[in-house]
């Protein structure tokens, strides 16, 4: 992958260097906050897979990873808050320190559901780490301890984020050209 911009991307919002800096900052914070403790990174597929892979390597400590896949019912680009679990965690989270890893916190409805669902399984603690936080879009209050970058209200792709399963492999985060979805 070269650094040249994809023709469907209008502009680069966050370069790979900016993403790396944000990831490293969160990794250092998590290393400090969980010193001497085991932490389980629960990755929300598919969007968060690249962020988790990079974040895990920025954490100095005892880390395990697990994966969940969810899908929102309803319109494709919008979260309805009704979430279906497509793939559940492999292992129980009871008595463990859990961090949910998300790509982007938009309406917050997906995370609200996930938090409630995982909390019910009796973890020792639970926090959220999101790479992107869309400003002013939250429809529900979510306590997110680790936030990478504040994202203006554009539809963004790259670094794991897709539109119709495309663009996840872009090394930067960019604004998708409206011509692609209009
Ligand atoms: P929420 O439930 O509205 O917070 O939606 C969260 C999920 O919607 C994210 O995990 C993404 O998968 C997807 N999403 C929200 N905004 C964008 C975007 O700008 N680009 C790509 N996916 C997005
Ligand atoms: Mg997602």
XYZ file of C-alpha atoms and ligand atoms in Angstrom:
206
model
C 0.000 0.000 0.000
C 1.444 3.330 -0.998
C 0.617 6.662 0.546
C -1.130 7.936 -2.553
C -4.746 8.851 -1.902
C -7.488 6.478 -3.066
C -9.596 8.016 -5.878
C -12.831 7.542 -3.843
C -11.392 9.450 -0.888
C -11.986 13.199 -0.903
C -9.397 14.090 1.711
C -7.214 12.520 4.354
C -8.537 13.304 7.827
C -5.920 11.459 9.883
C -2.562 10.328 8.519
C -1.016 7.056 9.591
C 1.418 9.030 11.758
C -1.436 10.772 13.596
C -3.200 7.442 14.083
C 0.001 5.899 15.417
C 0.536 8.736 17.876
C -3.017 8.425 19.208
C -2.698 4.644 19.492
C 0.608 4.908 21.326
C -0.864 7.438 23.759
C -3.775 5.111 24.594
C -1.419 2.117 24.845
C 0.764 3.943 27.360
C -2.255 4.999 29.393
C -3.622 1.436 29.482
C -0.188 0.064 30.452
C -0.145 2.494 33.375
C -3.768 1.974 34.437
C -3.559 -1.836 34.458
C -0.031 -2.259 35.810
C 0.378 -5.775 37.196
C -3.103 -6.820 36.018
C -4.250 -8.973 33.141
C -6.439 -7.204 30.625
C -8.783 -8.663 28.037
C -9.221 -6.649 24.846
C -12.663 -7.353 23.434
C -12.516 -6.314 19.806
C -15.664 -5.370 17.936
C -15.393 -6.818 14.434
C -14.847 -5.989 11.803
C -14.004 -2.291 12.012
C -11.729 -2.405 15.070
C -9.436 -5.213 13.919
C -6.573 -3.004 12.732
C -6.781 -0.616 15.686
C -6.735 -3.554 18.125
C -3.724 -5.129 16.414
C -1.757 -1.883 16.663
C -3.004 -0.983 20.149
C -2.158 -4.415 21.578
C 1.450 -3.876 20.468
C 1.524 -0.524 22.272
C 0.509 -2.076 25.603
C 3.279 -3.111 27.914
C 1.698 -5.786 30.087
C -0.346 -8.952 30.173
C -2.880 -8.817 27.351
C -5.351 -11.292 25.922
C -7.636 -10.679 22.969
C -11.087 -11.909 22.061
C -13.523 -10.959 19.335
C -17.188 -10.151 18.952
C -19.064 -9.429 15.776
C -22.291 -7.470 15.880
C -24.616 -6.010 13.334
C -27.203 -3.290 13.696
C -30.604 -3.902 12.246
C -32.086 -1.261 9.988
C -30.537 1.246 7.617
C -27.016 0.399 6.599
C -25.168 3.583 7.454
C -27.109 4.271 10.643
C -27.180 2.492 13.938
C -30.651 1.564 15.157
C -29.595 0.467 18.601
C -30.992 -2.980 17.959
C -27.925 -5.124 17.835
C -27.579 -8.723 16.767
C -24.602 -10.772 17.930
C -23.081 -12.483 14.888
C -20.129 -13.897 16.795
C -19.857 -14.091 20.544
C -16.733 -14.136 22.709
C -14.916 -17.459 22.954
C -14.246 -17.261 26.674
C -16.151 -16.079 29.765
C -15.312 -12.583 31.003
C -16.383 -13.141 34.588
C -13.860 -11.731 37.035
C -11.708 -10.180 34.316
C -10.628 -6.643 33.440
C -12.255 -5.970 30.073
C -11.601 -3.188 27.593
C -13.968 -3.001 24.638
C -12.073 -1.871 21.548
C -14.101 0.067 18.986
C -13.246 1.764 15.729
C -15.656 4.678 16.039
C -18.204 5.908 18.531
C -20.983 7.518 16.540
C -24.510 7.377 18.001
C -23.152 5.192 20.805
C -26.081 2.814 20.487
C -23.945 -0.195 19.535
C -21.672 0.354 22.522
C -24.576 0.926 24.860
C -25.874 -2.509 23.956
C -22.440 -4.142 24.176
C -21.692 -2.601 27.551
C -24.944 -3.855 28.997
C -24.482 -7.286 27.481
C -20.902 -7.747 28.742
C -21.574 -6.161 32.138
C -24.247 -8.800 32.709
C -21.523 -11.451 32.471
C -19.834 -10.169 35.625
C -16.451 -8.706 34.598
C -14.223 -7.288 37.325
C -14.111 -3.990 35.411
C -15.085 -2.724 32.006
C -13.857 0.261 29.984
C -14.054 1.408 26.383
C -11.260 2.405 24.020
C -12.309 3.948 20.736
C -10.007 5.200 18.023
C -12.482 7.794 16.767
C -15.109 9.767 18.625
C -17.593 11.527 16.367
C -18.250 14.900 17.904
C -21.808 15.798 18.843
C -23.369 12.626 17.442
C -24.023 10.627 20.603
C -27.637 9.780 21.266
C -26.832 8.237 24.602
C -24.305 8.913 27.327
C -21.362 6.547 27.115
C -18.409 6.753 29.481
C -15.485 6.206 27.167
C -12.190 6.250 29.056
C -9.818 6.038 26.101
C -10.414 8.213 23.032
C -7.934 8.375 20.171
C -9.051 11.185 17.898
C -12.030 13.526 17.709
C -13.713 13.072 14.363
C -15.893 15.670 12.658
C -19.232 14.462 11.332
C -18.135 12.982 7.988
C -18.492 9.429 6.783
C -14.947 8.164 7.087
C -13.176 5.072 5.794
C -9.811 3.401 6.142
C -7.745 1.830 8.911
C -10.434 -0.830 9.425
C -13.457 1.353 8.673
C -15.469 0.415 5.621
C -18.190 1.445 3.263
C -19.888 -1.699 1.925
C -16.860 -3.737 3.069
C -14.413 -1.635 1.028
C -11.509 0.629 2.029
C -10.625 -1.154 5.299
C -7.047 -1.576 4.064
C -6.269 2.138 3.621
C -3.457 3.066 6.026
C -5.014 6.484 6.751
C -8.535 7.633 7.680
C -10.196 9.636 4.955
C -13.479 11.276 4.062
C -15.370 9.218 1.504
C -16.413 11.129 -1.608
C -20.214 11.563 -1.711
C -20.268 10.345 -5.321
C -19.545 6.843 -4.006
C -22.795 6.599 -2.061
C -25.120 9.024 -3.825
P -23.015 3.688 16.572
O -23.832 2.589 17.152
O -23.845 4.703 15.845
O -22.074 4.333 17.562
O -22.214 3.049 15.389
C -21.010 2.517 15.539
C -20.602 1.704 14.325
O -21.089 2.260 13.075
C -19.108 1.750 14.235
O -18.532 0.728 14.993
C -18.867 1.611 12.744
O -18.795 0.251 12.414
C -20.077 2.247 12.100
N -19.780 3.642 11.698
C -20.218 4.768 12.277
N -19.742 5.853 11.663
C -18.971 5.414 10.650
C -18.159 6.067 9.639
O -18.043 7.315 9.529
N -17.493 5.252 8.775
C -17.578 3.894 8.843
N -18.289 3.239 9.775
C -18.991 3.995 10.667
Mg -17.785 -1.030 14.421
